[in-house]
PDB file of C-alpha atoms in Angstrom:
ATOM      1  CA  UNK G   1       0.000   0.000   0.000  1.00  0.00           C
ATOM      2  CA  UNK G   2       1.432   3.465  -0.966  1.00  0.00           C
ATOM      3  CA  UNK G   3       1.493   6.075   1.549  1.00  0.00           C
ATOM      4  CA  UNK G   4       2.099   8.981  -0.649  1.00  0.00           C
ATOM      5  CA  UNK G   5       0.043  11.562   0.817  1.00  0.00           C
ATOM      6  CA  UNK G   6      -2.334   9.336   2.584  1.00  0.00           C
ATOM      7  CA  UNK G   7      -4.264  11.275   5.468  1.00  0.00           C
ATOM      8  CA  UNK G   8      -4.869  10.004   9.076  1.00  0.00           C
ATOM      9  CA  UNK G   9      -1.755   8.523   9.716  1.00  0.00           C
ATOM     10  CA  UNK G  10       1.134   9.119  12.414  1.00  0.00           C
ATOM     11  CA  UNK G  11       4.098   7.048  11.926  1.00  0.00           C
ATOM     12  CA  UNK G  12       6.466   7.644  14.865  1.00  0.00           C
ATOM     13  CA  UNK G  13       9.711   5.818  14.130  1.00  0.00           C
ATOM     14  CA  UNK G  14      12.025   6.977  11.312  1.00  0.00           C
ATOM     15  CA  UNK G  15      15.403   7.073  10.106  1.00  0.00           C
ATOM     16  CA  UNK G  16      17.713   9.946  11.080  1.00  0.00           C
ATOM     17  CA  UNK G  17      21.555  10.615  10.115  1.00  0.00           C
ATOM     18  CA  UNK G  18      23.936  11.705  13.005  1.00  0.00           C
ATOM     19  CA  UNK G  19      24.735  14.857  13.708  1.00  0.00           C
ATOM     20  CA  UNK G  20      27.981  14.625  12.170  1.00  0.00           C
ATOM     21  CA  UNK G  21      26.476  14.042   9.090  1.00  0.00           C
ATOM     22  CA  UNK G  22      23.723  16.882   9.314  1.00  0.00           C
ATOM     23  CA  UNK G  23      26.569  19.480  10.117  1.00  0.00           C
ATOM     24  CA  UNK G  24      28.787  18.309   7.043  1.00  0.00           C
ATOM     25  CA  UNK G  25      25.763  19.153   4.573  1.00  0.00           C
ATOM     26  CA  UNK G  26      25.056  22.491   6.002  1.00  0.00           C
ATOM     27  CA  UNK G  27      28.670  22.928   5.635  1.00  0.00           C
ATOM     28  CA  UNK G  28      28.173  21.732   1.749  1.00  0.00           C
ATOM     29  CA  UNK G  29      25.337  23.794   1.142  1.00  0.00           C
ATOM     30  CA  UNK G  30      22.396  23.282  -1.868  1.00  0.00           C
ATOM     31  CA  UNK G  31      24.284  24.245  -4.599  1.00  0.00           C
ATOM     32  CA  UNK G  32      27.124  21.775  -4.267  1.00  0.00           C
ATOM     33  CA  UNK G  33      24.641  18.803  -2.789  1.00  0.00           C
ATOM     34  CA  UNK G  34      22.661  19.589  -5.650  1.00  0.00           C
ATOM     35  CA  UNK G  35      25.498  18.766  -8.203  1.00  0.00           C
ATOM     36  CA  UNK G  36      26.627  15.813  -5.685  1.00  0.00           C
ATOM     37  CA  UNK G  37      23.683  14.253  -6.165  1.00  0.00           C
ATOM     38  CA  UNK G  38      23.355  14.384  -9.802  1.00  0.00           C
ATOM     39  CA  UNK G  39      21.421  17.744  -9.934  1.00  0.00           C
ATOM     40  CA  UNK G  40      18.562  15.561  -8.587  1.00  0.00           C
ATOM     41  CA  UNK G  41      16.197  16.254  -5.778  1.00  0.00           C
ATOM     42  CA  UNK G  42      15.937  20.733  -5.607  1.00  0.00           C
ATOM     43  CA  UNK G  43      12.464  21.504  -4.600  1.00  0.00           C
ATOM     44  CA  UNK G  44      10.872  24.255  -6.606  1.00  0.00           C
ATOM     45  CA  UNK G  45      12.730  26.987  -6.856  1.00  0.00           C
ATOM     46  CA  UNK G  46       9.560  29.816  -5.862  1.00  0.00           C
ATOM     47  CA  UNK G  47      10.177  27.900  -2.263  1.00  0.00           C
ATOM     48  CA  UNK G  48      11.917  30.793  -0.832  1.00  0.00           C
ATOM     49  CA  UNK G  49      13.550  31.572   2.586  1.00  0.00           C
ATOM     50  CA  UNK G  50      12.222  34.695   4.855  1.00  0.00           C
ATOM     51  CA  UNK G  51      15.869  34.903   6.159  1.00  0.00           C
ATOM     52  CA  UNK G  52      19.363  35.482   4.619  1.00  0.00           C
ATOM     53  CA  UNK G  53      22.658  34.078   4.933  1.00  0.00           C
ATOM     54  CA  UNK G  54      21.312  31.341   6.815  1.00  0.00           C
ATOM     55  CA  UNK G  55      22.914  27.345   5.551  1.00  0.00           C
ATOM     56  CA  UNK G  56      20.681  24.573   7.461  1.00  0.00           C
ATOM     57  CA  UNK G  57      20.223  20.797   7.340  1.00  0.00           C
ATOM     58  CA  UNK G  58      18.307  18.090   8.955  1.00  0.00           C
ATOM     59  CA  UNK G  59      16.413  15.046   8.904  1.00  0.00           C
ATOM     60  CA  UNK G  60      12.680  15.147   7.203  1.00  0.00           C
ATOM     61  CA  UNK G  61       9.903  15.233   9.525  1.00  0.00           C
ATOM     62  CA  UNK G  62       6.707  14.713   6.711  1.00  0.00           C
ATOM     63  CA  UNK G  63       3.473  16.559   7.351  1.00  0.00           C
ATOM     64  CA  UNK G  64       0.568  16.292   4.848  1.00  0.00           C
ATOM     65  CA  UNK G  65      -1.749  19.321   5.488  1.00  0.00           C
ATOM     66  CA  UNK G  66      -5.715  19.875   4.083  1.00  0.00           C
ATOM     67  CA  UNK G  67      -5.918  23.520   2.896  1.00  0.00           C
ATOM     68  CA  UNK G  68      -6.649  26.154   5.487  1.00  0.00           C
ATOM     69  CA  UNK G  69      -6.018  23.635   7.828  1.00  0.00           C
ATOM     70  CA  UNK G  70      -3.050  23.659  10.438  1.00  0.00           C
ATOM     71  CA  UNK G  71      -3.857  21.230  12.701  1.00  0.00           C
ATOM     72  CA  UNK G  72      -1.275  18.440  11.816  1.00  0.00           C
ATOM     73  CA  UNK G  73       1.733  21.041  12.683  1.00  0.00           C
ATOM     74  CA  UNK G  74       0.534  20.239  16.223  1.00  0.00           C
ATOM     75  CA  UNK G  75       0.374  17.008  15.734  1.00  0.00           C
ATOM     76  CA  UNK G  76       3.987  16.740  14.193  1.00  0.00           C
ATOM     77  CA  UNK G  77       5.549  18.302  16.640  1.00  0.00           C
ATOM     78  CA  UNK G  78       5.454  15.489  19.049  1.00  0.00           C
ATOM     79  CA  UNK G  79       7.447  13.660  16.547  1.00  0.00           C
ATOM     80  CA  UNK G  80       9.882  16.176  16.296  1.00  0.00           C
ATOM     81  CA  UNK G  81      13.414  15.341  17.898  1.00  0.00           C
ATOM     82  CA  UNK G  82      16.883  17.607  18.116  1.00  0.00           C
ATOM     83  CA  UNK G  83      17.794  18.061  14.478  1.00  0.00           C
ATOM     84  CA  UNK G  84      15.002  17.242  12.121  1.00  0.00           C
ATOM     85  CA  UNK G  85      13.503  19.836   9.866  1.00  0.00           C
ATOM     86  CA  UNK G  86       9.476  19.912   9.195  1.00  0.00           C
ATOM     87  CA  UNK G  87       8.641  19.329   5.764  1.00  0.00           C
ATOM     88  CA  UNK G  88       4.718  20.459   4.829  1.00  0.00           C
ATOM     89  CA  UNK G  89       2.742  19.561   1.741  1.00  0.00           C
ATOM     90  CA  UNK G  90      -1.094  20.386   0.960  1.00  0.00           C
ATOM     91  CA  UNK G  91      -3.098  18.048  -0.624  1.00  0.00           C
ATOM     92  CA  UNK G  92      -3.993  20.681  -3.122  1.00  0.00           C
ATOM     93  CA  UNK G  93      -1.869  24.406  -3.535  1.00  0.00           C
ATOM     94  CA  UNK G  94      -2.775  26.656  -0.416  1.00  0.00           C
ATOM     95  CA  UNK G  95      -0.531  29.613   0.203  1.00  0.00           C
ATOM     96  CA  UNK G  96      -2.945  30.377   3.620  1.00  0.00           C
ATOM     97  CA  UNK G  97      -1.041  31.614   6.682  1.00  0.00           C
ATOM     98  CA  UNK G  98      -0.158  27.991   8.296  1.00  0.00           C
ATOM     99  CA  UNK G  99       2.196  28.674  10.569  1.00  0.00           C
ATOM    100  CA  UNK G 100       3.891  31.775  12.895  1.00  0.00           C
ATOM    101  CA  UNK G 101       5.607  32.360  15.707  1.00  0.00           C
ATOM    102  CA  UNK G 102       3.698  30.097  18.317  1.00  0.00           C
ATOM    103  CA  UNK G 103       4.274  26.713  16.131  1.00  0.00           C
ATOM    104  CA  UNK G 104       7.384  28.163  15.584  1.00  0.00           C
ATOM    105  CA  UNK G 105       8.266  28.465  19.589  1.00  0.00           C
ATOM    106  CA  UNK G 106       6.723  24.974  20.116  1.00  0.00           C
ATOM    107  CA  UNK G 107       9.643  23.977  17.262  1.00  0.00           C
ATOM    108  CA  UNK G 108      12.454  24.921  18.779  1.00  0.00           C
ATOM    109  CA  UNK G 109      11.568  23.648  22.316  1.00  0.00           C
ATOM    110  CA  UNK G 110      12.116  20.610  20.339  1.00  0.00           C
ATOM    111  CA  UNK G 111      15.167  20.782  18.739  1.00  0.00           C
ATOM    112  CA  UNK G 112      13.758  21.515  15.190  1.00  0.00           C
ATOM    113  CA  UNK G 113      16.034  23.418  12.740  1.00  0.00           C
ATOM    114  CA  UNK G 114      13.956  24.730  10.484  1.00  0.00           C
ATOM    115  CA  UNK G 115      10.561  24.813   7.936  1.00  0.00           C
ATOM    116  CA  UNK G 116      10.256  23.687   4.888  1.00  0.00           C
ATOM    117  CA  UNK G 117       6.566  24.254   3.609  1.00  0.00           C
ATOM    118  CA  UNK G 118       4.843  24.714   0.584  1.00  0.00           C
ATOM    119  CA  UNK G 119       2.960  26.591   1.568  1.00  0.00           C
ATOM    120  CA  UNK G 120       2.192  29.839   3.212  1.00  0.00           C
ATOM    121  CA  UNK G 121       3.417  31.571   6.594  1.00  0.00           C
ATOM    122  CA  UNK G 122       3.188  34.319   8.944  1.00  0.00           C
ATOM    123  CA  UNK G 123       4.669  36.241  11.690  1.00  0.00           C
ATOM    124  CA  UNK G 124       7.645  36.436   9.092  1.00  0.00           C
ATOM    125  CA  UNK G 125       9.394  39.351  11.092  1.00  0.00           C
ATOM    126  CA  UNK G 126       9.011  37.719  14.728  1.00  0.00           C
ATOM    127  CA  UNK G 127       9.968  34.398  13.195  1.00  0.00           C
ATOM    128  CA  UNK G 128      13.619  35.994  12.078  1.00  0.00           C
ATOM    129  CA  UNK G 129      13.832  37.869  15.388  1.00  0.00           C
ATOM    130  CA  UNK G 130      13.507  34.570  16.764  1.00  0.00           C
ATOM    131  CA  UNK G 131      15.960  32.956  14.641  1.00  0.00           C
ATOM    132  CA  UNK G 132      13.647  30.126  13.090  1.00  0.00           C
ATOM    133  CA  UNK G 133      14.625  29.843  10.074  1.00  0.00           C
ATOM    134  CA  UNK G 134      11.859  29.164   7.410  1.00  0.00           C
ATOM    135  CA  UNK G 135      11.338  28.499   3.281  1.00  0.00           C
ATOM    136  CA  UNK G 136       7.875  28.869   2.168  1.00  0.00           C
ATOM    137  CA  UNK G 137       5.944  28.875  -1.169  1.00  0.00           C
ATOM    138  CA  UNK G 138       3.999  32.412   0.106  1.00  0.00           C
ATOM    139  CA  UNK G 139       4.007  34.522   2.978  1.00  0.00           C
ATOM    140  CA  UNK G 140      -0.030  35.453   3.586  1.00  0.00           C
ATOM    141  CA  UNK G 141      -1.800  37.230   6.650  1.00  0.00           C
ATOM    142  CA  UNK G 142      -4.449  34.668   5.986  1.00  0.00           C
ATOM    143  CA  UNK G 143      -4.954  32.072   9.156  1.00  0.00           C
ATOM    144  CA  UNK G 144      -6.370  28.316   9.131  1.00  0.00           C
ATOM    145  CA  UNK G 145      -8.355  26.282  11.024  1.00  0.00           C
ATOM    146  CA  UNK G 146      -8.206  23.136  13.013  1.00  0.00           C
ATOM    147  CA  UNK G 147     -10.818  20.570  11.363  1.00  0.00           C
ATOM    148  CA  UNK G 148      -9.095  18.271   9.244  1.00  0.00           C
ATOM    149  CA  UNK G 149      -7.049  15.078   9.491  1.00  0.00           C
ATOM    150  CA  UNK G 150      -3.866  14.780   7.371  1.00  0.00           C
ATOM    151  CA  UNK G 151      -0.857  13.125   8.321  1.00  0.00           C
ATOM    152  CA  UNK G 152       2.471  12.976   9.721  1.00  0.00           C
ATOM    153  CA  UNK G 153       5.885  11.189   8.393  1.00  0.00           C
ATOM    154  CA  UNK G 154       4.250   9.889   5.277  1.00  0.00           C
ATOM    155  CA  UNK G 155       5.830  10.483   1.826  1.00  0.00           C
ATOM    156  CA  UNK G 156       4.817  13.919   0.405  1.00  0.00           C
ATOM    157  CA  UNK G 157       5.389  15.705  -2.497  1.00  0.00           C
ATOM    158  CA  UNK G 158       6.824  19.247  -1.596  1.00  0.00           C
ATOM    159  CA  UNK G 159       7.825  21.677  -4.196  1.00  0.00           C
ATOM    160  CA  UNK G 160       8.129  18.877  -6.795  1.00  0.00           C
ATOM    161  CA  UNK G 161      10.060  16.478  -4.808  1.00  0.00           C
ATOM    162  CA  UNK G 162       9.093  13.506  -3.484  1.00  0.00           C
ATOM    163  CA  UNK G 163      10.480  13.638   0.290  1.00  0.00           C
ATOM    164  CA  UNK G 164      10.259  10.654   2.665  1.00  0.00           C
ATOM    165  CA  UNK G 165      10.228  10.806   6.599  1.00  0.00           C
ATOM    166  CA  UNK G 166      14.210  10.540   7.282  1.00  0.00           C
ATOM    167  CA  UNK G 167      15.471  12.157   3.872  1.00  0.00           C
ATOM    168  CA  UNK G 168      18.369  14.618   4.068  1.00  0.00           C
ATOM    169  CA  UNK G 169      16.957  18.024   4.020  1.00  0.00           C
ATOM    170  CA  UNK G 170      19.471  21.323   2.870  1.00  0.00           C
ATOM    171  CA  UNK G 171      18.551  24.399   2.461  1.00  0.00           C
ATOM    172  CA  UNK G 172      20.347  27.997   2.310  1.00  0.00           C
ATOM    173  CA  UNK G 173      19.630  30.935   0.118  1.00  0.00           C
ATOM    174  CA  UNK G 174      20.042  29.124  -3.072  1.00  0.00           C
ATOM    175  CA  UNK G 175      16.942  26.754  -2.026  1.00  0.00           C
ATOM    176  CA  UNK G 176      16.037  23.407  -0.704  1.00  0.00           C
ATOM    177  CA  UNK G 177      17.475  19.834  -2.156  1.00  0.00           C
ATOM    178  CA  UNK G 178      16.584  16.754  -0.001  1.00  0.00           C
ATOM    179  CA  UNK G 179      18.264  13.822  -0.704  1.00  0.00           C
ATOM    180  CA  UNK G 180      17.229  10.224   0.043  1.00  0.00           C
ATOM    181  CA  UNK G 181      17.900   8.877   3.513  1.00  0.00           C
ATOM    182  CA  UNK G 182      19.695   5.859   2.227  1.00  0.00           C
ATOM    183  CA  UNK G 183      22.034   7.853  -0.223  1.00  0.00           C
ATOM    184  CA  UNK G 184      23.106  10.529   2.110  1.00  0.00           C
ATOM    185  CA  UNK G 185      26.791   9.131   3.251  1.00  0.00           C
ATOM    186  CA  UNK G 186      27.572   8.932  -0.770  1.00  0.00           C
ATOM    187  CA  UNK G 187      26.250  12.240  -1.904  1.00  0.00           C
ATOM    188  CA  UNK G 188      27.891  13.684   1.510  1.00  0.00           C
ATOM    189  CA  UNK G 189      31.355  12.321   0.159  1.00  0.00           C
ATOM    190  CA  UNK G 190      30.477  13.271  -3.056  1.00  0.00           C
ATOM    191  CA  UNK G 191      29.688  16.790  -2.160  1.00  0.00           C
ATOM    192  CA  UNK G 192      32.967  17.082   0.105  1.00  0.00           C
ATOM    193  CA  UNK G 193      34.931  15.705  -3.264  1.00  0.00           C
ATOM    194  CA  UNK G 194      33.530  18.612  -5.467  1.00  0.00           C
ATOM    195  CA  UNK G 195      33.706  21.289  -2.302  1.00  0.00           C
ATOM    196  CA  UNK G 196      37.584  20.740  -2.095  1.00  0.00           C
ATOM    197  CA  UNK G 197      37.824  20.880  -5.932  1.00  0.00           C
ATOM    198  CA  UNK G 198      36.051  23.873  -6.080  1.00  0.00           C
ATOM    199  CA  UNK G 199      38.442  25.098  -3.651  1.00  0.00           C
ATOM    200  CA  UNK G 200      41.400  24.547  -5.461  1.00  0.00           C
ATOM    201  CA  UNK G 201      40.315  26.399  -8.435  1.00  0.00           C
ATOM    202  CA  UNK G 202      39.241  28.966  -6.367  1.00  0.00           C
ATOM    203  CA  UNK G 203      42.058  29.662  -5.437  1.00  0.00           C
ATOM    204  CA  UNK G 204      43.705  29.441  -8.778  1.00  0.00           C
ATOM    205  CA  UNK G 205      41.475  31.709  -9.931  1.00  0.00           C
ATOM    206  CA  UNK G 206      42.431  34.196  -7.552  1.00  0.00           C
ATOM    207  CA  UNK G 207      45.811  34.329  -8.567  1.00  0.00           C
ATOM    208  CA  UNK G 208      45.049  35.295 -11.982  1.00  0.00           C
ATOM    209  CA  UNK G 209      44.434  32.028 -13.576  1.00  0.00           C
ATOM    210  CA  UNK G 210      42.040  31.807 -16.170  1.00  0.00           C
ATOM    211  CA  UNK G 211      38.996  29.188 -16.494  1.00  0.00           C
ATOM    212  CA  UNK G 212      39.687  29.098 -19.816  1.00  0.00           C
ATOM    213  CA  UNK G 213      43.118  27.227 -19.197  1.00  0.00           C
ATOM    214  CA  UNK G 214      41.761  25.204 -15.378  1.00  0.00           C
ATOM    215  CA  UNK G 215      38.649  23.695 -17.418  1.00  0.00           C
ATOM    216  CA  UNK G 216      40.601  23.200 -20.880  1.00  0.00           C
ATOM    217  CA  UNK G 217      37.780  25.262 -22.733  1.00  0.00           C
ATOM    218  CA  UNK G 218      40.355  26.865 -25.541  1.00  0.00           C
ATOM    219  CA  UNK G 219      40.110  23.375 -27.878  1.00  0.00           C
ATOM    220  CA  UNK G 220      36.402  22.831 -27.473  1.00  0.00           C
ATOM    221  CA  UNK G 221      36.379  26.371 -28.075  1.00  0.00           C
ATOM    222  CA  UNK G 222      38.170  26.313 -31.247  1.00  0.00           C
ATOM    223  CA  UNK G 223      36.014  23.131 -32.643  1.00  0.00           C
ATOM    224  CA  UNK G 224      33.112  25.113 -32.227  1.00  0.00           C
ATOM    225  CA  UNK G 225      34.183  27.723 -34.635  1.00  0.00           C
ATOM    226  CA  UNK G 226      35.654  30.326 -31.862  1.00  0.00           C
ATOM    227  CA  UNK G 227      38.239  32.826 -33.847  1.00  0.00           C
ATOM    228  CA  UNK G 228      40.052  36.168 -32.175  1.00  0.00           C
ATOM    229  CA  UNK G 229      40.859  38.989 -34.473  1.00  0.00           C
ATOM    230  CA  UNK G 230      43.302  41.479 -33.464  1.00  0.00           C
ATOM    231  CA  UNK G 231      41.225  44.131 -34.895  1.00  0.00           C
ATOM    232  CA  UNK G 232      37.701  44.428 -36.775  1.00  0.00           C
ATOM    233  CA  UNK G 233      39.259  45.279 -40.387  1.00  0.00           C
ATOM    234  CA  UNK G 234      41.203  41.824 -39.930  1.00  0.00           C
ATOM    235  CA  UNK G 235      37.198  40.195 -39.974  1.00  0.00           C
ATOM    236  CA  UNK G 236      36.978  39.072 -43.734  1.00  0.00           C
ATOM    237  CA  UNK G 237      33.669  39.777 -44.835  1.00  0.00           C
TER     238      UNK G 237
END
């Protein structure tokens, strides 16, 4: 039986990566995860965070929503434990208000890192005083109510992505990429590969090197049909 989105259901025991592991792909960040992992799993890009300069990761706690309806945040949060990040999906688009500063303070009494919803939120300016760090498909005045069974730490689809309970969640000011649970310790060493590359070149590059000459473009280049001239009138016609 699929549990993709299926409401009225609370499964309570999922995987989780250490903390080790959580800390090394905030370190990594969504760009270079993204690339590690194939350029696979980046939620939709209009998921955007109400904070800057902020580099986050954790494990997925699922919550399916109904629209206008927040009552499965509360739910979730008993799930919650030091290092996971929530991960919200409606059953059909809702940018509503779902969740502010109270949920929010509930959150991080239990160790949660961070929201991931599609979609909407409040409170956006007490929610960065606080520090909670949030990406969200709207940010809307409008409040929900409490009626409504949906479910928590089911599969959802958020932004695109499929996520399941336990996935590796990053997000930063680039986006949000979650990567499957069982794949994380190869896309983290994957990730660290390109991040030391990248570092290398980087620093080539600031030393006057050109990327031309570090990525071998000049022969590719020329087979394309790339000519200099010294000067226009040299151009034949």
């Amino acid at each position: 039986m699929s549990l993709v989105n299926k409401k009225g259901v609370v499964i309570r025991n999922i995987p989780r990566s250490t903390t080790d592991v959580i800390k090394s792909f905030a370190r990594a960040g969504v760009a270079t995860t993204h690339e590690a992992f194939h350029r696979q799993g980046l939620l939709d890009a209009r998921i955007r965070p109400i904070q800057k300069s902020v580099s986050i990761a954790g494990n997925a706690v699922t919550v399916l929503v109904t629209p206008g309806d927040n009552w499965m945040f509360h739910v979730a949060v008993e799930q919650c434990q030091p290092g996971d990040v929530l991960v919200v999906a409606a059953t059909s688009p809702c940018t509503d208000g779902f969740f502010g500063d109270l949920l929010a303070t509930s959150l991080l009494a239990h160790g949660v890192r961070a929201l991931i919803a599609d979609v909407g939120v409040r409170d956006t300016q007490t929610l960065r005083d606080m520090g909670f760090s949030v990406w969200s498909r709207a940010v809307c005045a409008q409040g929900t109510v409490k009626e409504t069974l949906g479910s928590v730490n089911v599969p959802v689809i958020c932004g695109g992505v499929l996520v399941v309970p336990g996935d590796m969640i990053v997000a930063d000011d680039d986006g949000v990429v979650a990567v499957p649970h069982a794949l994380a310790a190869e896309v983290l060493k994957k990730a660290q590969a390109r991040a030391e590359n990248e570092e290398t070149k980087r620093q080539r590059l600031a030393q006057g090197e050109l990327g031309l000459d570090i990525y071998g473009m000049r022969e590719k280049l020329r087979e394309k049909g790339l000519c200099y001239y010294d000067n226009p009138g040299d151009i034949e016609p």
